[in-house]
PDB file of C-alpha atoms and ligand atoms in Angstrom:
ATOM      1  CA  MET A1128      22.340  46.112 186.565  1.00 84.00           C
ATOM      2  CA  ALA A1129      22.794  44.007 183.444  1.00 95.00           C
ATOM      3  CA  THR A1130      19.716  43.291 181.350  1.00 97.00           C
ATOM      4  CA  ILE A1131      18.420  39.744 181.098  1.00 98.00           C
ATOM      5  CA  PHE A1132      19.705  39.678 177.520  1.00 98.00           C
ATOM      6  CA  SER A1133      23.213  40.758 178.594  1.00 98.00           C
ATOM      7  CA  ARG A1134      23.124  37.941 181.134  1.00 98.00           C
ATOM      8  CA  ILE A1135      22.195  35.544 178.329  1.00 98.00           C
ATOM      9  CA  VAL A1136      25.145  36.769 176.241  1.00 98.00           C
ATOM     10  CA  ALA A1137      27.407  36.324 179.285  1.00 98.00           C
ATOM     11  CA  GLY A1138      26.171  32.734 179.702  1.00 98.00           C
ATOM     12  CA  GLU A1139      24.678  33.453 183.135  1.00 98.00           C
ATOM     13  CA  ILE A1140      21.169  32.590 181.932  1.00 97.00           C
ATOM     14  CA  PRO A1141      20.582  29.709 179.510  1.00 98.00           C
ATOM     15  CA  CYS A1142      19.208  30.225 176.033  1.00 98.00           C
ATOM     16  CA  TYR A1143      18.733  28.352 172.794  1.00 98.00           C
ATOM     17  CA  LYS A1144      21.545  29.968 170.877  1.00 98.00           C
ATOM     18  CA  VAL A1145      21.343  30.310 167.119  1.00 98.00           C
ATOM     19  CA  ALA A1146      24.457  32.369 166.296  1.00 98.00           C
ATOM     20  CA  GLU A1147      26.838  35.052 167.469  1.00 98.00           C
ATOM     21  CA  ASP A1148      29.709  37.176 166.264  1.00 98.00           C
ATOM     22  CA  GLU A1149      31.799  39.814 168.019  1.00 98.00           C
ATOM     23  CA  ARG A1150      28.936  42.326 168.149  1.00 98.00           C
ATOM     24  CA  PHE A1151      25.623  40.466 167.835  1.00 98.00           C
ATOM     25  CA  PHE A1152      23.847  37.437 169.276  1.00 98.00           C
ATOM     26  CA  ALA A1153      20.778  35.460 168.112  1.00 99.00           C
ATOM     27  CA  PHE A1154      18.691  33.088 170.243  1.00 99.00           C
ATOM     28  CA  LEU A1155      15.193  31.663 170.272  1.00 99.00           C
ATOM     29  CA  ASP A1156      12.375  33.662 171.800  1.00 98.00           C
ATOM     30  CA  ILE A1157      11.184  31.664 174.802  1.00 98.00           C
ATOM     31  CA  ASN A1158       7.524  32.526 173.998  1.00 98.00           C
ATOM     32  CA  PRO A1159       7.500  31.907 170.250  1.00 98.00           C
ATOM     33  CA  LEU A1160       4.773  33.021 167.890  1.00 98.00           C
ATOM     34  CA  ALA A1161       5.933  30.251 165.554  1.00 98.00           C
ATOM     35  CA  LYS A1162       8.647  27.616 165.412  1.00 98.00           C
ATOM     36  CA  GLY A1163      11.779  29.527 164.452  1.00 98.00           C
ATOM     37  CA  HIS A1164      10.899  32.818 166.220  1.00 98.00           C
ATOM     38  CA  THR A1165      14.327  34.262 166.955  1.00 99.00           C
ATOM     39  CA  LEU A1166      15.653  37.386 168.655  1.00 99.00           C
ATOM     40  CA  VAL A1167      18.695  39.248 167.361  1.00 99.00           C
ATOM     41  CA  ILE A1168      20.411  41.563 169.833  1.00 98.00           C
ATOM     42  CA  PRO A1169      23.519  43.723 170.009  1.00 98.00           C
ATOM     43  CA  LYS A1170      25.968  42.640 172.696  1.00 98.00           C
ATOM     44  CA  GLN A1171      26.260  46.329 173.495  1.00 97.00           C
ATOM     45  CA  GLU A1172      23.659  47.171 176.129  1.00 96.00           C
ATOM     46  CA  VAL A1173      21.361  49.704 174.482  1.00 97.00           C
ATOM     47  CA  ASP A1174      17.655  49.876 175.298  1.00 98.00           C
ATOM     48  CA  TYR A1175      16.241  51.508 172.178  1.00 98.00           C
ATOM     49  CA  LEU A1176      17.190  50.013 168.833  1.00 98.00           C
ATOM     50  CA  PHE A1177      17.193  53.409 167.201  1.00 98.00           C
ATOM     51  CA  ASP A1178      19.752  54.735 169.695  1.00 98.00           C
ATOM     52  CA  LEU A1179      22.352  52.467 168.047  1.00 98.00           C
ATOM     53  CA  SER A1180      24.823  54.241 165.807  1.00 98.00           C
ATOM     54  CA  ASP A1181      24.071  54.150 162.097  1.00 98.00           C
ATOM     55  CA  ALA A1182      26.976  51.739 161.582  1.00 98.00           C
ATOM     56  CA  ASP A1183      25.898  49.381 164.386  1.00 98.00           C
ATOM     57  CA  LEU A1184      22.273  49.388 163.286  1.00 98.00           C
ATOM     58  CA  ALA A1185      23.269  48.636 159.689  1.00 98.00           C
ATOM     59  CA  ALA A1186      25.574  45.812 160.807  1.00 98.00           C
ATOM     60  CA  MET A1187      22.878  44.378 163.075  1.00 98.00           C
ATOM     61  CA  GLN A1188      20.407  44.363 160.200  1.00 98.00           C
ATOM     62  CA  VAL A1189      22.875  42.488 157.992  1.00 98.00           C
ATOM     63  CA  PHE A1190      23.476  39.980 160.810  1.00 98.00           C
ATOM     64  CA  ALA A1191      19.681  39.581 161.165  1.00 98.00           C
ATOM     65  CA  LYS A1192      19.358  39.061 157.411  1.00 98.00           C
ATOM     66  CA  HIS A1193      21.575  35.975 157.508  1.00 98.00           C
ATOM     67  CA  ILE A1194      19.619  34.568 160.442  1.00 98.00           C
ATOM     68  CA  ALA A1195      16.309  35.292 158.668  1.00 98.00           C
ATOM     69  CA  LEU A1196      17.437  33.481 155.520  1.00 98.00           C
ATOM     70  CA  ALA A1197      18.444  30.460 157.599  1.00 98.00           C
ATOM     71  CA  ILE A1198      15.112  30.507 159.465  1.00 98.00           C
ATOM     72  CA  GLY A1199      13.275  30.540 156.134  1.00 98.00           C
ATOM     73  CA  LYS A1200      15.173  27.466 154.962  1.00 98.00           C
ATOM     74  CA  ALA A1201      14.720  25.590 158.221  1.00 98.00           C
ATOM     75  CA  PHE A1202      11.023  26.516 158.552  1.00 98.00           C
ATOM     76  CA  PRO A1203       9.546  27.017 155.092  1.00 96.00           C
ATOM     77  CA  CYS A1204       7.187  29.994 155.108  1.00 98.00           C
ATOM     78  CA  ARG A1205       6.020  32.768 152.814  1.00 98.00           C
ATOM     79  CA  LYS A1206       8.488  35.195 154.311  1.00 98.00           C
ATOM     80  CA  VAL A1207      10.296  35.773 157.577  1.00 98.00           C
ATOM     81  CA  GLY A1208       8.764  38.837 159.191  1.00 98.00           C
ATOM     82  CA  GLN A1209      10.731  41.310 161.245  1.00 98.00           C
ATOM     83  CA  ALA A1210       9.362  43.322 164.145  1.00 98.00           C
ATOM     84  CA  VAL A1211      10.747  45.693 166.736  1.00 98.00           C
ATOM     85  CA  LEU A1212       8.794  46.192 169.944  1.00 97.00           C
ATOM     86  CA  GLY A1213      11.072  46.385 172.939  1.00 96.00           C
ATOM     87  CA  LEU A1214       8.345  47.236 175.421  1.00 96.00           C
ATOM     88  CA  GLU A1215       9.166  44.325 177.729  1.00 97.00           C
ATOM     89  CA  VAL A1216      12.938  43.924 177.739  1.00 97.00           C
ATOM     90  CA  PRO A1217      15.039  47.127 177.783  1.00 98.00           C
ATOM     91  CA  HIS A1218      17.759  45.711 175.537  1.00 98.00           C
ATOM     92  CA  ALA A1219      17.394  46.361 171.813  1.00 98.00           C
ATOM     93  CA  HIS A1220      16.218  43.356 169.816  1.00 98.00           C
ATOM     94  CA  ILE A1221      14.767  42.407 166.454  1.00 98.00           C
ATOM     95  CA  HIS A1222      12.126  39.673 166.332  1.00 98.00           C
ATOM     96  CA  LEU A1223      12.342  37.340 163.312  1.00 99.00           C
ATOM     97  CA  VAL A1224       9.181  35.265 162.814  1.00 98.00           C
ATOM     98  CA  PRO A1225       8.355  32.791 160.013  1.00 98.00           C
ATOM     99  CA  MET A1226       5.055  33.905 158.474  1.00 98.00           C
ATOM    100  CA  GLN A1227       2.388  32.181 156.455  1.00 97.00           C
ATOM    101  CA  SER A1228       0.098  35.204 156.754  1.00 97.00           C
ATOM    102  CA  GLU A1229       0.174  38.651 158.349  1.00 96.00           C
ATOM    103  CA  LYS A1230      -1.743  37.280 161.326  1.00 97.00           C
ATOM    104  CA  ASP A1231       1.381  35.339 162.308  1.00 97.00           C
ATOM    105  CA  MET A1232       2.995  38.645 163.327  1.00 97.00           C
ATOM    106  CA  LEU A1233       0.341  39.520 165.899  1.00 98.00           C
ATOM    107  CA  PHE A1234       2.081  39.595 169.248  1.00 98.00           C
ATOM    108  CA  SER A1235      -1.288  39.222 170.960  1.00 97.00           C
ATOM    109  CA  ASN A1236      -1.564  35.691 169.464  1.00 98.00           C
ATOM    110  CA  PRO A1237      -1.201  32.774 171.887  1.00 98.00           C
ATOM    111  CA  LYS A1238       2.427  31.702 172.122  1.00 98.00           C
ATOM    112  CA  LEU A1239       3.636  28.184 171.370  1.00 98.00           C
ATOM    113  CA  LYS A1240       4.553  25.958 174.272  1.00 98.00           C
ATOM    114  CA  LEU A1241       7.602  23.968 173.226  1.00 98.00           C
ATOM    115  CA  THR A1242       9.497  21.380 175.213  1.00 98.00           C
ATOM    116  CA  ASP A1243      13.204  21.752 175.893  1.00 98.00           C
ATOM    117  CA  GLN A1244      13.831  19.104 173.232  1.00 98.00           C
ATOM    118  CA  GLU A1245      11.711  20.979 170.703  1.00 98.00           C
ATOM    119  CA  PHE A1246      13.533  24.264 171.360  1.00 99.00           C
ATOM    120  CA  GLN A1247      16.864  22.456 170.960  1.00 98.00           C
ATOM    121  CA  ALA A1248      15.699  20.984 167.661  1.00 98.00           C
ATOM    122  CA  VAL A1249      14.483  24.370 166.361  1.00 99.00           C
ATOM    123  CA  ALA A1250      17.797  26.063 167.182  1.00 99.00           C
ATOM    124  CA  ALA A1251      19.776  23.201 165.629  1.00 98.00           C
ATOM    125  CA  ALA A1252      17.663  23.331 162.454  1.00 98.00           C
ATOM    126  CA  ILE A1253      18.364  27.063 162.008  1.00 99.00           C
ATOM    127  CA  ARG A1254      22.075  26.675 162.800  1.00 98.00           C
ATOM    128  CA  ALA A1255      22.297  23.933 160.170  1.00 98.00           C
ATOM    129  CA  GLU A1256      21.180  26.439 157.507  1.00 98.00           C
ATOM    130  CA  LEU A1257      23.675  29.190 158.426  1.00 98.00           C
TER     131      LEU A1257
HETATM  132  P1  AMP B2171       9.485  42.954 173.681  1.00 50.64           P
HETATM  133  O1  AMP B2171      10.460  43.661 174.591  1.00 50.64           O
HETATM  134  O2  AMP B2171       8.099  43.503 173.808  1.00 50.64           O
HETATM  135  O3  AMP B2171       9.973  42.926 172.251  1.00 50.64           O
HETATM  136  O4  AMP B2171       9.376  41.447 174.166  1.00 50.64           O
HETATM  137  C1  AMP B2171      10.494  40.763 174.678  1.00 50.64           C
HETATM  138  C2  AMP B2171      10.552  39.360 174.103  1.00 50.64           C
HETATM  139  O5  AMP B2171      11.641  38.706 174.733  1.00 50.64           O
HETATM  140  C3  AMP B2171       9.298  38.522 174.332  1.00 50.64           C
HETATM  141  O6  AMP B2171       8.877  37.978 173.095  1.00 50.64           O
HETATM  142  C4  AMP B2171       9.775  37.434 175.306  1.00 50.64           C
HETATM  143  O7  AMP B2171       9.168  36.180 175.078  1.00 50.64           O
HETATM  144  C5  AMP B2171      11.255  37.387 175.025  1.00 50.64           C
HETATM  145  N1  AMP B2171      12.059  36.931 176.169  1.00 50.64           N
HETATM  146  C6  AMP B2171      12.028  37.447 177.419  1.00 50.64           C
HETATM  147  N2  AMP B2171      12.904  36.806 178.220  1.00 50.64           N
HETATM  148  C7  AMP B2171      13.478  35.842 177.439  1.00 50.64           C
HETATM  149  C8  AMP B2171      14.477  34.851 177.679  1.00 50.64           C
HETATM  150  N3  AMP B2171      15.054  34.686 178.879  1.00 50.64           N
HETATM  151  N4  AMP B2171      14.831  34.052 176.641  1.00 50.64           N
HETATM  152  C9  AMP B2171      14.268  34.198 175.427  1.00 50.64           C
HETATM  153  N5  AMP B2171      13.343  35.132 175.131  1.00 50.64           N
HETATM  154  C10 AMP B2171      12.946  35.943 176.131  1.00 50.64           C
END
């Protein structure tokens, strides 16, 4: 059975899309730690990030870099942090989170509740910086 993230890539489940190319896809995390929290995934269905080939992992990191730079412009912050957990969804993904301090990367923090309009605006703001 396809993962929820594969179903997002296929357009079967809605998302707030930020970017895609032939191999990778970026969309907003639905439970964001901060405005701009984005997930970068491979379209290839692989559970564990570190099971990707060296070439795919390197390409995914470069794709994530461009998204991170755009997030940083759209949502000014000290740096955009990157985290890999993958304990919930068995489809490899990189979290990109705008940070003002290291506490902003704590996944136990309460998540933001954004309206549909706010999510749309966040995604549009990042896309505008790509
Ligand atoms: P983890 O696998 O521990 O890295 O966590 C999975 C992340 O995916 C969590 O931050 C969720 O909020 C996020 N997530 C789960 N389902 C969706 C979805 N349908 N759209 C956007 N983000 C999602």
